[in-house]
GROMACS .gro file of C-alpha atoms in nm:
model
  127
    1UNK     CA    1  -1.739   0.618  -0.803
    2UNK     CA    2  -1.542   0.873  -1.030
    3UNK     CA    3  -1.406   0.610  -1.236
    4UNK     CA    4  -1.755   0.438  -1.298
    5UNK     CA    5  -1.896   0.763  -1.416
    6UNK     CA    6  -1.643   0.826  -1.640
    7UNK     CA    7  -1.671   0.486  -1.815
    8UNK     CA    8  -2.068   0.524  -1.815
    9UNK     CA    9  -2.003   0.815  -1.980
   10UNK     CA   10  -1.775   0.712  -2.286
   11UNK     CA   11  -2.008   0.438  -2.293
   12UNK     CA   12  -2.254   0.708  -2.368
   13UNK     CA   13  -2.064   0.857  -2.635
   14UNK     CA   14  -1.974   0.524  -2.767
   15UNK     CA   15  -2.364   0.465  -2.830
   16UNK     CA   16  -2.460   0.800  -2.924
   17UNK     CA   17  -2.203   0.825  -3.192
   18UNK     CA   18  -2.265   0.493  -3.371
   19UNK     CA   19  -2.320   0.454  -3.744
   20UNK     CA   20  -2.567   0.293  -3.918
   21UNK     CA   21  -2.515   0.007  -4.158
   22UNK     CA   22  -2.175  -0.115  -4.217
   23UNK     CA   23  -1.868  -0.099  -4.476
   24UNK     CA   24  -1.954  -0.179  -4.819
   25UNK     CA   25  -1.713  -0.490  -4.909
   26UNK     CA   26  -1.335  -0.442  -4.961
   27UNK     CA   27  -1.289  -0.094  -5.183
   28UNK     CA   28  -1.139  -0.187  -5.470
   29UNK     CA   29  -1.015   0.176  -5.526
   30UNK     CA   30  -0.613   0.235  -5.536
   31UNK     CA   31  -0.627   0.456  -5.248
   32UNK     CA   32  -0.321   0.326  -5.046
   33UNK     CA   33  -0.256   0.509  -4.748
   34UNK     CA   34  -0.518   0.566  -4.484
   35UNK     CA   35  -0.722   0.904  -4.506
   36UNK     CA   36  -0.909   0.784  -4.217
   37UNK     CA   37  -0.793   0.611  -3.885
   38UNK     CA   38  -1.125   0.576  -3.775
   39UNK     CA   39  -1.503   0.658  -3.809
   40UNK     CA   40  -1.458   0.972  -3.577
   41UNK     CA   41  -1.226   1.094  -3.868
   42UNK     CA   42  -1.505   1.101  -4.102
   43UNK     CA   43  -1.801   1.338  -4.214
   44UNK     CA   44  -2.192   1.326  -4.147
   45UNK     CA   45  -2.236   0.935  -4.095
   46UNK     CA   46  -1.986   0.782  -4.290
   47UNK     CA   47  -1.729   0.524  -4.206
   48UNK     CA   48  -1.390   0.479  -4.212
   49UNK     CA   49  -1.381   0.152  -4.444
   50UNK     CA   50  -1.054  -0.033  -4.580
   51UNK     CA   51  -0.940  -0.013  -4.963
   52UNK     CA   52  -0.826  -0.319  -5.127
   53UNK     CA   53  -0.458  -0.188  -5.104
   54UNK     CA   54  -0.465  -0.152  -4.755
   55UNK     CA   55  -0.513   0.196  -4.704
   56UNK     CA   56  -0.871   0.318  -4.589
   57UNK     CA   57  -1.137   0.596  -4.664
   58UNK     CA   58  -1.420   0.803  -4.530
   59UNK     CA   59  -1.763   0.611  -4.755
   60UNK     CA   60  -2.140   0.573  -4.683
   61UNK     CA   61  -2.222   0.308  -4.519
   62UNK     CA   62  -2.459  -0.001  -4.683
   63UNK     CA   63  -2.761  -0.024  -4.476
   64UNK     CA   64  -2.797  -0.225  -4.182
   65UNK     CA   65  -2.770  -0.549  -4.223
   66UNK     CA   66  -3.027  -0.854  -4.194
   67UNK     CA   67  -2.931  -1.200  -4.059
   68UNK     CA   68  -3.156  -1.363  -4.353
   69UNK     CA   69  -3.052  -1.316  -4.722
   70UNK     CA   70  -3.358  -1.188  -4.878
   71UNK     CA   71  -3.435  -1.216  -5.206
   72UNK     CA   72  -3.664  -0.972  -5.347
   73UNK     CA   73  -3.925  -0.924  -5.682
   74UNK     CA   74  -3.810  -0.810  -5.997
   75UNK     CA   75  -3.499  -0.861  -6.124
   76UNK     CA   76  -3.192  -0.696  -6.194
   77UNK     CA   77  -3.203  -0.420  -6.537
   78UNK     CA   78  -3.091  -0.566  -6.835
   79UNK     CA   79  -2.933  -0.245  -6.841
   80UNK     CA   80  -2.775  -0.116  -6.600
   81UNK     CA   81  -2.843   0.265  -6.505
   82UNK     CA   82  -2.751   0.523  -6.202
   83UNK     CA   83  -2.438   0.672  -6.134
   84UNK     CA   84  -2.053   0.567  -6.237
   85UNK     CA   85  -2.014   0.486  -5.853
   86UNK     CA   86  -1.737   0.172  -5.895
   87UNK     CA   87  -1.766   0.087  -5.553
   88UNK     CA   88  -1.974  -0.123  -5.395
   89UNK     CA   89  -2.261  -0.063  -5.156
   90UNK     CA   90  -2.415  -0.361  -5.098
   91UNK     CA   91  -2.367  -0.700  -5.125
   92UNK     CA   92  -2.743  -0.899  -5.160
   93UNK     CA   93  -3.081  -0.756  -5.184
   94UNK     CA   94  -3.072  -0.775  -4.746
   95UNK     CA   95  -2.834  -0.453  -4.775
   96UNK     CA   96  -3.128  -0.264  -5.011
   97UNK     CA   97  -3.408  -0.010  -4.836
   98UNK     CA   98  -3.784  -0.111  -4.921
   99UNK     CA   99  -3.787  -0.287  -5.295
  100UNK     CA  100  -3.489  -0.223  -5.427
  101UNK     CA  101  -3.257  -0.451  -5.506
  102UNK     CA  102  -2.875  -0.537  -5.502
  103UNK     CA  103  -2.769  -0.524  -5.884
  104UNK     CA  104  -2.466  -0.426  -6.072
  105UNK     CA  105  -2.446  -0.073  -6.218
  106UNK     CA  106  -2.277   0.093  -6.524
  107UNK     CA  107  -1.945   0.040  -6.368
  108UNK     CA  108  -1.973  -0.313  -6.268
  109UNK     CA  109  -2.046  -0.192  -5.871
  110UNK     CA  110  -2.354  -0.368  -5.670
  111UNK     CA  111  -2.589  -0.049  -5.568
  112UNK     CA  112  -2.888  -0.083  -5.462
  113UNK     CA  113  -3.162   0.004  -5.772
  114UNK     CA  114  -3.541  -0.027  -5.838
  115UNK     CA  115  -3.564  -0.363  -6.045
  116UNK     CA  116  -3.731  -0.460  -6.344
  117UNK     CA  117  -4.051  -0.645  -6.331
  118UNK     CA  118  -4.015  -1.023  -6.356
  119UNK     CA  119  -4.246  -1.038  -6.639
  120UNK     CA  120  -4.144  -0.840  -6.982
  121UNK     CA  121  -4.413  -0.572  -7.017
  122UNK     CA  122  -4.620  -0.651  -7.340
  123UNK     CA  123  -4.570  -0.435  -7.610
  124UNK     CA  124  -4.923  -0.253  -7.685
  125UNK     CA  125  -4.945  -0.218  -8.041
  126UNK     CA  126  -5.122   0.180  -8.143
  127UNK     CA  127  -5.459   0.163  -8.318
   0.00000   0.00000   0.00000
């Protein structure tokens, strides 16, 4: 009876201390060894996620993931804005909260980012 307890227990734990979302694809950051050795290593809700190198590091996660690839309205900016984050943190418009959208930033990185309208807004000439 002891034993089952115990296992119901880290069971338990197991569930309580789950992330949400996932690991952004492969780092590609030249961090080699492995800061992390797993997600209990790691601060707040992030994960311990490999580096293309083969080392690993504490990151946010992406969001949960769908089973369907979604494609959203709008399309990506023409130019790209937000933070130099060169990582990425998503992977298709599924990984992306509410309307945003999976788009490459300033650094090259898919982030998730409010898109353009698909139509060009008219120019409204002043009277």
């Amino acid at each position: 009876m002891l034993g089952f307890y115990i296992l119901l227990t880290a069971v338990t734990l197991n569930v309580v201390r789950s992330e949400p979302g996932s690991c952004p694809p492969t780092l590609s950051v030249d961090v080699c060894e492995a800061v992390c050795g797993s997600n209990e290593a790691c601060n707040g809700n992030k994960l311990c996620c490999p580096t293309v190198c083969g080392g690993a590091m504490c990151v946010d996660p992406m969001t949960k993931r769908h089973f369907t690839t979604l494609v959203k309205k709008g399309r990506c900016p023409e130019y790209p804005r937000g933070p130099w984050v060169c990582s990425h943190t998503c992977t298709s418009d599924s990984d992306c909260p509410r309307t945003l959208k999976c788009c490459p930033n300033r650094c090259g990185a898919l982030t998730c980012q409010k898109p353009d309208p698909d139509e060009p807004i008219p120019n409204v000439e002043a009277r």
